[in-house]
Short mmCIF file of C-alpha atoms in Angstrom, two decimals:
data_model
loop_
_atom_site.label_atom_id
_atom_site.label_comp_id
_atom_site.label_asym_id
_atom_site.label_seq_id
_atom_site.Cartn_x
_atom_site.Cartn_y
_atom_site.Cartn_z
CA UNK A 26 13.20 3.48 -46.37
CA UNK A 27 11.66 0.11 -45.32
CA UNK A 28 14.41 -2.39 -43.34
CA UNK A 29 13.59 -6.17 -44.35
CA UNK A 30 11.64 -6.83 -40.91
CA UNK A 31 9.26 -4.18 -42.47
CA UNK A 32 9.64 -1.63 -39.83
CA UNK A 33 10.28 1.91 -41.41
CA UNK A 34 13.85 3.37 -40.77
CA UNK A 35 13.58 6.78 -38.28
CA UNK A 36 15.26 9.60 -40.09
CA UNK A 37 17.95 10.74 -37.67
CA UNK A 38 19.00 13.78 -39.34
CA UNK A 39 15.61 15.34 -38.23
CA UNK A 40 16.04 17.74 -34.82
CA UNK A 41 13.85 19.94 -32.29
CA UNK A 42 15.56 23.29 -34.46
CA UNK A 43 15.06 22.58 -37.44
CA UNK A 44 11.07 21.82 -37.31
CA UNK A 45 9.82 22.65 -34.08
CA UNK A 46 6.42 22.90 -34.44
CA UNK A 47 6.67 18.85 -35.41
CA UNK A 48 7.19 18.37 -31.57
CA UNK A 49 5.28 18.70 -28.30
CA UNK A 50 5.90 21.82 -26.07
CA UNK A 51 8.19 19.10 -23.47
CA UNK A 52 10.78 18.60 -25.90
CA UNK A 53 11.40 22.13 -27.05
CA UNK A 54 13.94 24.15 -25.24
CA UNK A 55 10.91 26.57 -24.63
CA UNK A 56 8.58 25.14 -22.20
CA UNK A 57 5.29 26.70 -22.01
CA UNK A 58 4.94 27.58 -17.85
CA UNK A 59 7.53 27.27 -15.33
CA UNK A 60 7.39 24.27 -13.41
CA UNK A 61 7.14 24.79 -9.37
CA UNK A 62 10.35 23.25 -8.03
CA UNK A 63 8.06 21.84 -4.70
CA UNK A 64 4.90 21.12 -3.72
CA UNK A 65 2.14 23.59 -2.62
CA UNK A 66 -0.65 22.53 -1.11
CA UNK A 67 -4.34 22.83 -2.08
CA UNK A 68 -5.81 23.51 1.52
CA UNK A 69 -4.46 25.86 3.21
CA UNK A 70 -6.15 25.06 6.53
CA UNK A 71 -5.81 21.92 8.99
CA UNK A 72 -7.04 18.74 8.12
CA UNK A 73 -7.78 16.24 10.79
CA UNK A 74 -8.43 12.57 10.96
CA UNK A 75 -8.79 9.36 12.57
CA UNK A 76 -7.08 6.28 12.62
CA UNK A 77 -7.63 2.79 14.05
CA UNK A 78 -5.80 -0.42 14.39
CA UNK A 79 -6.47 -2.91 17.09
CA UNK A 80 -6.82 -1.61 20.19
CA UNK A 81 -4.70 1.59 19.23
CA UNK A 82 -6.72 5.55 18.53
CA UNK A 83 -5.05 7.95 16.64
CA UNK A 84 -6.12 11.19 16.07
CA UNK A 85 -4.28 13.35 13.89
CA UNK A 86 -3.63 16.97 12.62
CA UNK A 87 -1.74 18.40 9.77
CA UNK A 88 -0.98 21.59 8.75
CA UNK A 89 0.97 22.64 5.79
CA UNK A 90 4.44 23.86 6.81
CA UNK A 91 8.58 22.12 6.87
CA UNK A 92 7.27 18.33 7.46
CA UNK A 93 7.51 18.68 11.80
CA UNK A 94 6.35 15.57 13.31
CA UNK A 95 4.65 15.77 17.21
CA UNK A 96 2.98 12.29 18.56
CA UNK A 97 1.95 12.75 22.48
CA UNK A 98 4.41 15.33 22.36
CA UNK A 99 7.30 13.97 21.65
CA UNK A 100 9.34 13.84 17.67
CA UNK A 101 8.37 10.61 15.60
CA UNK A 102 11.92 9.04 15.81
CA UNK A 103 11.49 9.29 19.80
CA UNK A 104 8.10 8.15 19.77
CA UNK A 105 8.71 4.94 17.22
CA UNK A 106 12.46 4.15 17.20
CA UNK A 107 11.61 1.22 15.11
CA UNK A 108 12.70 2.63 11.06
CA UNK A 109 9.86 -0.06 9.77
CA UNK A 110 7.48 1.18 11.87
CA UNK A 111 8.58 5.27 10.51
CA UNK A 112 8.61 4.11 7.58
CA UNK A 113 4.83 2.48 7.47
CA UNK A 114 3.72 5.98 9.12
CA UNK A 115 5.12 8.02 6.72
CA UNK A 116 3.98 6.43 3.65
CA UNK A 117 1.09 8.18 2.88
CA UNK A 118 2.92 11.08 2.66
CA UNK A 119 5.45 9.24 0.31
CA UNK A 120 2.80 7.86 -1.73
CA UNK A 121 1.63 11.95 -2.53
CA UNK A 122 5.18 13.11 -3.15
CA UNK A 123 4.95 15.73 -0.32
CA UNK A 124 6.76 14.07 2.32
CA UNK A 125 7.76 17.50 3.87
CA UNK A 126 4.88 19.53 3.06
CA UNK A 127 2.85 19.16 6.10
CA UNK A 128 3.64 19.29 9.69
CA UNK A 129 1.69 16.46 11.51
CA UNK A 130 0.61 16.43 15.21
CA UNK A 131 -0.54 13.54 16.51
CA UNK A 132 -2.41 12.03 19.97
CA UNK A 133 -2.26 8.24 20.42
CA UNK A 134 -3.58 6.22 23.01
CA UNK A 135 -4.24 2.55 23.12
CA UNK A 136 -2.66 -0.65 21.77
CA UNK A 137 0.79 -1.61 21.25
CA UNK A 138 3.82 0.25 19.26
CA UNK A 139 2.45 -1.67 15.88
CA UNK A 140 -0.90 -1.04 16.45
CA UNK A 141 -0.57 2.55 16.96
CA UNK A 142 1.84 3.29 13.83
CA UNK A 143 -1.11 1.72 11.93
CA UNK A 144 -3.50 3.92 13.41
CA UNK A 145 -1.38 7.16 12.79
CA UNK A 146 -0.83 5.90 9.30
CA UNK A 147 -4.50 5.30 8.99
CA UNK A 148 -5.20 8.74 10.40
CA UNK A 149 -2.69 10.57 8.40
CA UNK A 150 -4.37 9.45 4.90
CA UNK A 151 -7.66 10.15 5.95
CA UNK A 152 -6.74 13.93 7.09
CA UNK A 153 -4.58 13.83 3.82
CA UNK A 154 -7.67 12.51 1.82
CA UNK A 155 -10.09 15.16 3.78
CA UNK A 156 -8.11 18.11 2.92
CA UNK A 157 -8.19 17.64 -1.19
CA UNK A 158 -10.49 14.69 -2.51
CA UNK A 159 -10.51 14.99 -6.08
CA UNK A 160 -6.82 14.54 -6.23
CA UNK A 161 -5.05 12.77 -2.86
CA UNK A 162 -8.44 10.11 -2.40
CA UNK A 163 -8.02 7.88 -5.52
CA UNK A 164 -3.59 7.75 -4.63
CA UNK A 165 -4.99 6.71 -0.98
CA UNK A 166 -7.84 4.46 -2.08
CA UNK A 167 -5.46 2.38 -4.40
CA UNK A 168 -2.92 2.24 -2.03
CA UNK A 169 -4.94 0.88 0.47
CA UNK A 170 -3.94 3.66 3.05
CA UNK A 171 -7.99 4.48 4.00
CA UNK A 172 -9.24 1.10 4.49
CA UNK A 173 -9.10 0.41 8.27
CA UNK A 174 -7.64 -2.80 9.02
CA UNK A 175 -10.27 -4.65 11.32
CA UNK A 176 -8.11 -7.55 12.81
CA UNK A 177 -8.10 -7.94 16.08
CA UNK A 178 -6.67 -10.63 18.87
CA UNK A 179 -9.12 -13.19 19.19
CA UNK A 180 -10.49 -13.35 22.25
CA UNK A 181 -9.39 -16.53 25.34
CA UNK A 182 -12.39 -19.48 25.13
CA UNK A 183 -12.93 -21.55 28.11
CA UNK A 184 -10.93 -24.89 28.74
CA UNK A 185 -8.35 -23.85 26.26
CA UNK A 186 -5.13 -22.20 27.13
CA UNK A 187 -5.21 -19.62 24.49
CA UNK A 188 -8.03 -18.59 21.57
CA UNK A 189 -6.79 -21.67 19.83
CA UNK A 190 -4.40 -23.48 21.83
CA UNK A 191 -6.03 -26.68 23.08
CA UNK A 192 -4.12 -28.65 26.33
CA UNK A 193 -2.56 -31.89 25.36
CA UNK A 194 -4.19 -34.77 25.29
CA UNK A 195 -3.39 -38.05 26.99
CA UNK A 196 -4.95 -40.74 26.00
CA UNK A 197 -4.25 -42.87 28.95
#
């Protein structure tokens, strides 16, 4: 039957039961394979990688296991109170869907608090991208996770009283 905006009516009376082989395998109460409730990873050794933003280092282990975090030591919440700066750390891991599939140890030295969650953000999708390429590099790549961000303070020139910041002037 053929409505008046000549768009053909769907028959509603037709159902998974009754024809089954009409439909793909997702829509039939029998799926084909099991789907894994969680993730497993691909690697199952360490992955390591640097990271580097400003003046801050990061270098950075993982390890699939509960999703532990250890930077210098210490748990990520103690390390970076700051939520913005957990959550810029952890999205890597966000942007995979396995935010508690690897346990991440971390050394950081250098720079200020932002500059070093950049760098173990950096580090963290570069071990993530080292460990399986052909699926976790092109996520990364897009994201912009493994591109290092090269900014860096500009540097004091003479007879000014910052990079920029000229004295006043008086004309008389």
């Amino acid at each position: 039957m053929v409505e008046p905006n000549g768009i053909e009516a769907v028959n509603e009376d037709v159902s998974v039961e009754d024809n089954p082989e009409d439909f793909p395998a997702e829509y039939t109460s029998e799926s084909p394979e099991p789907v894994s409730p969680g993730y497993v990873p691909t690697a199952s050794g360490p992955g390591a990688g640097t990271g580097r933003r400003k003046k801050a280092i990061a270098r950075v282990r993982i390890t699939p296991g509960s999703g532990e975090w250890k930077v210098n030591g210490k748990s990520l919440e103690e390390c970076f109170p700051d939520k913005v700066h957990q959550q810029l750390i952890r999205e890597p891991l966000v942007a995979l869907g396995i935010a508690d599939a690897y346990d991440v140890f971390a050394r950081l030295n250098g720079g200020g608090t932002s500059g070093q969650a950049g760098a173990l953000r950096h580090g963290l999708a570069r071990a993530l991208a080292g460990l399986d390429v052909e699926n976790n590099r092109p996520i990364l790549k897009k994201a912009g996770y493994l591109t290092r961000d090269d900014r860096k303070v500009e540097r004091k020139k003479a007879g000014l009283k910052k990079a920029r910041k000229a004295p006043q002037y008086s004309k008389r």
